[in-house]
Short mmCIF file of C-alpha atoms and ligand atoms in Angstrom, two decimals:
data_model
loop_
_atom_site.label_atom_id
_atom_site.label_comp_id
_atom_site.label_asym_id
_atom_site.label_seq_id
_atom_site.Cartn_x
_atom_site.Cartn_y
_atom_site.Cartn_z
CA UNK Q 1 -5.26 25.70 -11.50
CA UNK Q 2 -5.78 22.96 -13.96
CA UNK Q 3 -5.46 19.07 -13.05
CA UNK Q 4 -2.68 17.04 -14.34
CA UNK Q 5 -2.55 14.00 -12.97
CA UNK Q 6 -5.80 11.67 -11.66
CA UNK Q 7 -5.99 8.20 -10.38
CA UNK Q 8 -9.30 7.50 -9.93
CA UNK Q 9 -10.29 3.90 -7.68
CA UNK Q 10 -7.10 3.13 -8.38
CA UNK Q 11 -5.73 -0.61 -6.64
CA UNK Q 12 -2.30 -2.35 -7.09
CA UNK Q 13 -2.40 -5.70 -6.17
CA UNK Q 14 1.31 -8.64 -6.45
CA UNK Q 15 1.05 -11.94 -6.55
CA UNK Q 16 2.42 -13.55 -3.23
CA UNK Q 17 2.40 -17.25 -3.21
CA UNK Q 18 -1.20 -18.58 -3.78
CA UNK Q 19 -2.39 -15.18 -2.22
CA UNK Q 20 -1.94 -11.64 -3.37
CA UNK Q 21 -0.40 -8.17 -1.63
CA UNK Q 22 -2.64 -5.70 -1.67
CA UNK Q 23 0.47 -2.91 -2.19
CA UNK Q 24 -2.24 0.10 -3.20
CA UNK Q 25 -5.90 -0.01 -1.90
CA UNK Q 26 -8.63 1.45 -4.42
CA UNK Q 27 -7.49 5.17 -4.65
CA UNK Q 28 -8.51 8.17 -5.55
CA UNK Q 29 -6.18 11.27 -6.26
CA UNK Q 30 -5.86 14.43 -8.06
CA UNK Q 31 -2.58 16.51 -8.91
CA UNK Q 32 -2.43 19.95 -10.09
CA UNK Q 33 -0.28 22.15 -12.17
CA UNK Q 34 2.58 23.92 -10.34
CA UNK Q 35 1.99 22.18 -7.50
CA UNK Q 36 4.56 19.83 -5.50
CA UNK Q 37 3.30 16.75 -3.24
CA UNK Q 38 4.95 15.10 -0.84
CA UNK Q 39 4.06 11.11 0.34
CA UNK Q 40 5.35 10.05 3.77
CA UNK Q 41 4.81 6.61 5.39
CA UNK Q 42 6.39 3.72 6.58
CA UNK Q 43 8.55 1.18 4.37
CA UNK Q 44 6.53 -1.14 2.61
CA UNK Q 45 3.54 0.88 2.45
CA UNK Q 46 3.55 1.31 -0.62
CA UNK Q 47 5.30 4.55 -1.84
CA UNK Q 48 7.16 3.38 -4.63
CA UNK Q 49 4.42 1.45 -5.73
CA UNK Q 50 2.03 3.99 -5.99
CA UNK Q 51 4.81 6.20 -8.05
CA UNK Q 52 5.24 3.49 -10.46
CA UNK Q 53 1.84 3.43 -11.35
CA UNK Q 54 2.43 7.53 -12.00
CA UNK Q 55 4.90 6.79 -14.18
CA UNK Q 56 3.24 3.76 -16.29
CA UNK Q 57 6.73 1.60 -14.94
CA UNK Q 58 3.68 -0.56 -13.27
CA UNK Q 59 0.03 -1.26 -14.37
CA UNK Q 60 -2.86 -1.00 -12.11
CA UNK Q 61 -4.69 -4.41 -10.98
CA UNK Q 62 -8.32 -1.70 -10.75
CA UNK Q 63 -8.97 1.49 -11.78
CA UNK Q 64 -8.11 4.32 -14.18
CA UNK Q 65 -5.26 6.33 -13.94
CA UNK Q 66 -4.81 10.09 -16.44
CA UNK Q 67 -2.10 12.54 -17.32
CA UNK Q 68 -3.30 15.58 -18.88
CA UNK Q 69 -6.73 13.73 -19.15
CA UNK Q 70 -5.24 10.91 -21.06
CA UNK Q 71 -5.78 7.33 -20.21
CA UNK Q 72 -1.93 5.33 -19.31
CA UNK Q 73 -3.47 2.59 -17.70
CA UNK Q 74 -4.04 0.28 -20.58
CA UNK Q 75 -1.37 1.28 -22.83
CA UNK Q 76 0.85 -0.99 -24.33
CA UNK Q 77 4.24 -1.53 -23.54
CA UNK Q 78 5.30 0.70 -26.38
CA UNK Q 79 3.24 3.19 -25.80
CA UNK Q 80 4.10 3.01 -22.16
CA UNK Q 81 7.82 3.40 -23.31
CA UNK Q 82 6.79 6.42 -25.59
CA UNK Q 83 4.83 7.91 -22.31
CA UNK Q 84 7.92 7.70 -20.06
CA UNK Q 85 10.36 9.13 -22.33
CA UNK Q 86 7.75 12.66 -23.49
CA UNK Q 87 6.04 13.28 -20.16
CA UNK Q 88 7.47 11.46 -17.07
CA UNK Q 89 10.98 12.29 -15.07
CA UNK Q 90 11.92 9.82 -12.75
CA UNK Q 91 14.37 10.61 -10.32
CA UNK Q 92 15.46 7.50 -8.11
CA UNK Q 93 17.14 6.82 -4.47
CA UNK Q 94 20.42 6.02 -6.21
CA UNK Q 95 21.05 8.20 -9.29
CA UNK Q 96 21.82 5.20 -11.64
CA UNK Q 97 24.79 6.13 -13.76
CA UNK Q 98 26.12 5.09 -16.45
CA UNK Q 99 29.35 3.98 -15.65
CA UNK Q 100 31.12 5.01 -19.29
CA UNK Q 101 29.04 8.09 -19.89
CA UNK Q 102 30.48 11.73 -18.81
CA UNK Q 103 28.14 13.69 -16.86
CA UNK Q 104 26.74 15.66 -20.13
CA UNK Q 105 26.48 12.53 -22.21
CA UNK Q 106 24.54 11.07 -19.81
CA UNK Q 107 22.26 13.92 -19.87
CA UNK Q 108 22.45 14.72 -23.77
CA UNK Q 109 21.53 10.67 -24.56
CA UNK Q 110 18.06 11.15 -23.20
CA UNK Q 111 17.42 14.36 -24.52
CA UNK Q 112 18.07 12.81 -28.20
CA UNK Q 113 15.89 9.77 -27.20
CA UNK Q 114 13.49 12.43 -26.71
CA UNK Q 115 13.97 15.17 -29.32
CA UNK Q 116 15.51 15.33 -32.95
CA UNK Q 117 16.96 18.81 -32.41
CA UNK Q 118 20.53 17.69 -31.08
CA UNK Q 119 21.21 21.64 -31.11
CA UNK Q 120 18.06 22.37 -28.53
CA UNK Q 121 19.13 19.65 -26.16
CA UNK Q 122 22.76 20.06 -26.36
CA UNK Q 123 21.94 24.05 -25.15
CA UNK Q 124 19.23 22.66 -22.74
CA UNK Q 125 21.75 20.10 -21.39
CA UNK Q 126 24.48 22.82 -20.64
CA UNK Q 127 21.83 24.71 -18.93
CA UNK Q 128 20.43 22.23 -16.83
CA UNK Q 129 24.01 21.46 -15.53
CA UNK Q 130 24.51 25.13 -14.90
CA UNK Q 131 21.67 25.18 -13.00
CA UNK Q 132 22.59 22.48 -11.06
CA UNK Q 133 25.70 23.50 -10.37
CA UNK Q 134 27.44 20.92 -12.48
CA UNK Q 135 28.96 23.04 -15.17
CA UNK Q 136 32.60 22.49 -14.23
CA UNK Q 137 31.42 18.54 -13.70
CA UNK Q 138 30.40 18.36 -17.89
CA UNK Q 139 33.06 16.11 -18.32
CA UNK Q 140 33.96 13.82 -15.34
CA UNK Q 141 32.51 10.00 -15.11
CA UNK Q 142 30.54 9.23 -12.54
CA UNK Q 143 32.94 7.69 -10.39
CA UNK Q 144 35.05 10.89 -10.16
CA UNK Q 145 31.57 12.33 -8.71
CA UNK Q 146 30.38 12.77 -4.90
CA UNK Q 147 27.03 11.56 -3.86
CA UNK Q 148 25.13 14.71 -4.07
CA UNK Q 149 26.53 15.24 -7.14
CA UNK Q 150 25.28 12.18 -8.88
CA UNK Q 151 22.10 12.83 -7.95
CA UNK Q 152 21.92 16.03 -9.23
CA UNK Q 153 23.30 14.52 -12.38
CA UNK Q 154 20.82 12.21 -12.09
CA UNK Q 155 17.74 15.55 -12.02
CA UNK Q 156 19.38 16.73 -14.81
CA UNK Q 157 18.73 13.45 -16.98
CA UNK Q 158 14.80 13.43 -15.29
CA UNK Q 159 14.79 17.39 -16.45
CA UNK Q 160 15.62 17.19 -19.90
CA UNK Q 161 12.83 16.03 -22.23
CA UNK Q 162 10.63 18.63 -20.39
CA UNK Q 163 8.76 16.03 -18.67
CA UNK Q 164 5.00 17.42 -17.00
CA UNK Q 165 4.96 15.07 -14.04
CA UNK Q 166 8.17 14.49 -12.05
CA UNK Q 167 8.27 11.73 -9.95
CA UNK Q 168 11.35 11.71 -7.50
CA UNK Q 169 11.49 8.40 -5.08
CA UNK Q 170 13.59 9.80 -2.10
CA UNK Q 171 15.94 11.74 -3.96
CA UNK Q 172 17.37 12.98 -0.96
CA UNK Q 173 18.10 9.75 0.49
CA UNK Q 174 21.86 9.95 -0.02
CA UNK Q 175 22.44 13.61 0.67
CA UNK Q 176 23.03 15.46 3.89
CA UNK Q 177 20.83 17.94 4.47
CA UNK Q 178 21.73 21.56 3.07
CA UNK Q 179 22.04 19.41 -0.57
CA UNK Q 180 18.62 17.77 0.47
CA UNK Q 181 17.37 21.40 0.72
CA UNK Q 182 18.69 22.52 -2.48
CA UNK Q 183 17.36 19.32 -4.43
CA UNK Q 184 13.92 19.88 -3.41
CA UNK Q 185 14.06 23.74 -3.89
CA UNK Q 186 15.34 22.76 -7.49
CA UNK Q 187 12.40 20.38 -7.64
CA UNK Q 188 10.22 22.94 -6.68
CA UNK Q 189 11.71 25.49 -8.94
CA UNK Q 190 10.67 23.10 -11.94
CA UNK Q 191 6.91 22.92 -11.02
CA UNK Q 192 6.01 26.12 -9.39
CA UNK Q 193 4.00 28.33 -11.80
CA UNK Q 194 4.87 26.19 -14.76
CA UNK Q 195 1.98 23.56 -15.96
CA UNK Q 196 4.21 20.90 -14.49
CA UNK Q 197 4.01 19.27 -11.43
CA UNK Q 198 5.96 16.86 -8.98
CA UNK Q 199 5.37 13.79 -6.76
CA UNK Q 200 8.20 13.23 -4.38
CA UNK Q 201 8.60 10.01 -1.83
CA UNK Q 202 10.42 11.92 1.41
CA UNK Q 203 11.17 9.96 5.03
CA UNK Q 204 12.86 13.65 5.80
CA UNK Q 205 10.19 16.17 7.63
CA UNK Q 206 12.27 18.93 7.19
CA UNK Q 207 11.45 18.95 3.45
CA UNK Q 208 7.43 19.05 4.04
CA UNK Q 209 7.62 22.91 4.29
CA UNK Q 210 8.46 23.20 0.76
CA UNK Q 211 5.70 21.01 -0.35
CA UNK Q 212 2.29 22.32 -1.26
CA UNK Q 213 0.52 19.09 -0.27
CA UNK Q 214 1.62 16.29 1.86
CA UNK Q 215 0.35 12.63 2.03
CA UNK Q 216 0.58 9.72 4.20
CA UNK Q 217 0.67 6.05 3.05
CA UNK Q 218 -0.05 3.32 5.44
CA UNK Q 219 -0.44 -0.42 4.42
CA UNK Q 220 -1.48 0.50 0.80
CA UNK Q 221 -3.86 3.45 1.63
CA UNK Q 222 -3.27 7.15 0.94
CA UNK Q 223 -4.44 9.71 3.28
CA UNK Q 224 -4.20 13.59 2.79
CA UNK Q 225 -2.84 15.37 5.68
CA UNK Q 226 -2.55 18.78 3.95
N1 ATP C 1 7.28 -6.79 -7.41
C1 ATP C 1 6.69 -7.07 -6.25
N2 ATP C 1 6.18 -8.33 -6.01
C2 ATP C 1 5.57 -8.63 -4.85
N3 ATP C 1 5.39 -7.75 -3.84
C3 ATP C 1 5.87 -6.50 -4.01
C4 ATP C 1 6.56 -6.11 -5.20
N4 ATP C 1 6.93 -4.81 -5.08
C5 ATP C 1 6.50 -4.42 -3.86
N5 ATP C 1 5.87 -5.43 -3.21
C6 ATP C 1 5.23 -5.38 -1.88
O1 ATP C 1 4.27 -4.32 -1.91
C7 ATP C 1 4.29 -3.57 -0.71
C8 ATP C 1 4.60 -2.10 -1.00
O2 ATP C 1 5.94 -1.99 -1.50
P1 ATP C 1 6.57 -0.60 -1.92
O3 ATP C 1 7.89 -0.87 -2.52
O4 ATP C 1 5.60 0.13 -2.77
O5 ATP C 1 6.72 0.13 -0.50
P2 ATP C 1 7.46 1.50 -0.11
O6 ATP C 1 6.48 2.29 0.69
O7 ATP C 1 8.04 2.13 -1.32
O8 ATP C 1 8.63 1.00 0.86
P3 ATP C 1 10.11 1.66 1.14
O9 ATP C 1 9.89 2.88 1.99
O10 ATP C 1 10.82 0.57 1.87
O11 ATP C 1 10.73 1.97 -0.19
C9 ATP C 1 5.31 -4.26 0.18
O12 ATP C 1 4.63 -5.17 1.00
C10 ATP C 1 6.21 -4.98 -0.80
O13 ATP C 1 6.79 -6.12 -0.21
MG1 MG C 2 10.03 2.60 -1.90
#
């Protein structure tokens, strides 16, 4: 299978005072089509960071980073913007709501951020929800929503301008853990055999098994384990 994603000597470093973190040592790292990858580690390792830098929400101190062998790491903030909305899905810890949105506007919004054909992405929203289970949800607010719920919502929105990488930061966090299942199965479902792919930040082991590859961050530096 063909590569999607590549960082190559890839290093994040923040400012800290007169000194600097070093939140991402140089890396190197390759994802494929279809495939789903999980990254373990301790907090503060630097997880988030290193899925930031994915998703062109941060830009890299060293190093090159590609999606479908295009450069992101010097892009503008425009084009950055641009990036994010055709070929990234971010899915969060907490689902981020919109407070005043109903569950299919909040999907629907995106999707004509993304595309003119309101038709396409009103029929792509309704089928997202359905296959999230959300179909007799289309119309609530969020706060008539339970947790699990939101965050489905929340896949949905990441789901619907087609993006090729998904990046979820511990989208199980607020789940228990027969929804946790069913989230990553429905991540999984996105990327397998498709030329998409997924990155997903997971403190729960019982996920790994659905994962194709699994790696380990500690203090800024990425290890493959499988
Ligand atoms: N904007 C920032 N400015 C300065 N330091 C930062 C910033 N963001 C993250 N860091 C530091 O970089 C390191 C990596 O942080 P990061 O958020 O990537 O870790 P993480 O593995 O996602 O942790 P967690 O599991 O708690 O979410 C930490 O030491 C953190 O304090
Ligand atoms: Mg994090």
């Amino acid at each position: 299978m063909t590569e999607l994603l590549r960082f190559s000597n890839v290093r994040k470093t923040y400012p800290s005072g007169r000194s600097v973190v070093e939140a991402l040592k140089p890396t190197d790292f390759t994802v494929k089509k279809g495939e789903l990858t999980a990254i373990v580690g301790p907090s503060g390792s630097g997880k988030s960071t290193f899925l930031s830098l994915a998703g062109a929400l941060l830009t890299p101190t060293e190093g090159s980073i590609t999606i479908g062998g295009k450069e992101i790491s010097h892009l503008s903030k425009k084009e950055q913007t641009a990036l994010r909305l055709n070929e990234i899905g971010f899915i969060f810890q907490a689902a981020h709501l919109v407070p005043y949105l109903r569950v299919k506007d909040q999907i629907r919004f995106i999707g004509n951020l993304a595309s003119k054909d309101k038709t396409a992405t009103q029929k792509q929203t309704m089928y997202l929800l359905e296959q999230l289970g959300l179909t007799d949800r289309a119309d609530f607010y969020p706060r008539d929503l339970s947790g699990g719920e939101k965050q489905r919502v929340a896949i949905a929105r990441a789901l619907i301008n087609s993006p090729s990488v998904i990046l979820a930061d511990e989208p199980t966090a607020s789940l228990d853990s027969k929804r946790s299942k069913e989230v990553v199965e429905l991540i999984r479902a996105e990327v397998v055999g498709t030329e998409r792919a997924a990155i997903m930040v997971t403190h729960d082991e019982r996920m790994l098994d659905l994962c194709d590859h699994v790696y380990r961050m500690e203090d800024g530096l990425l290890t493959k384990e499988r």
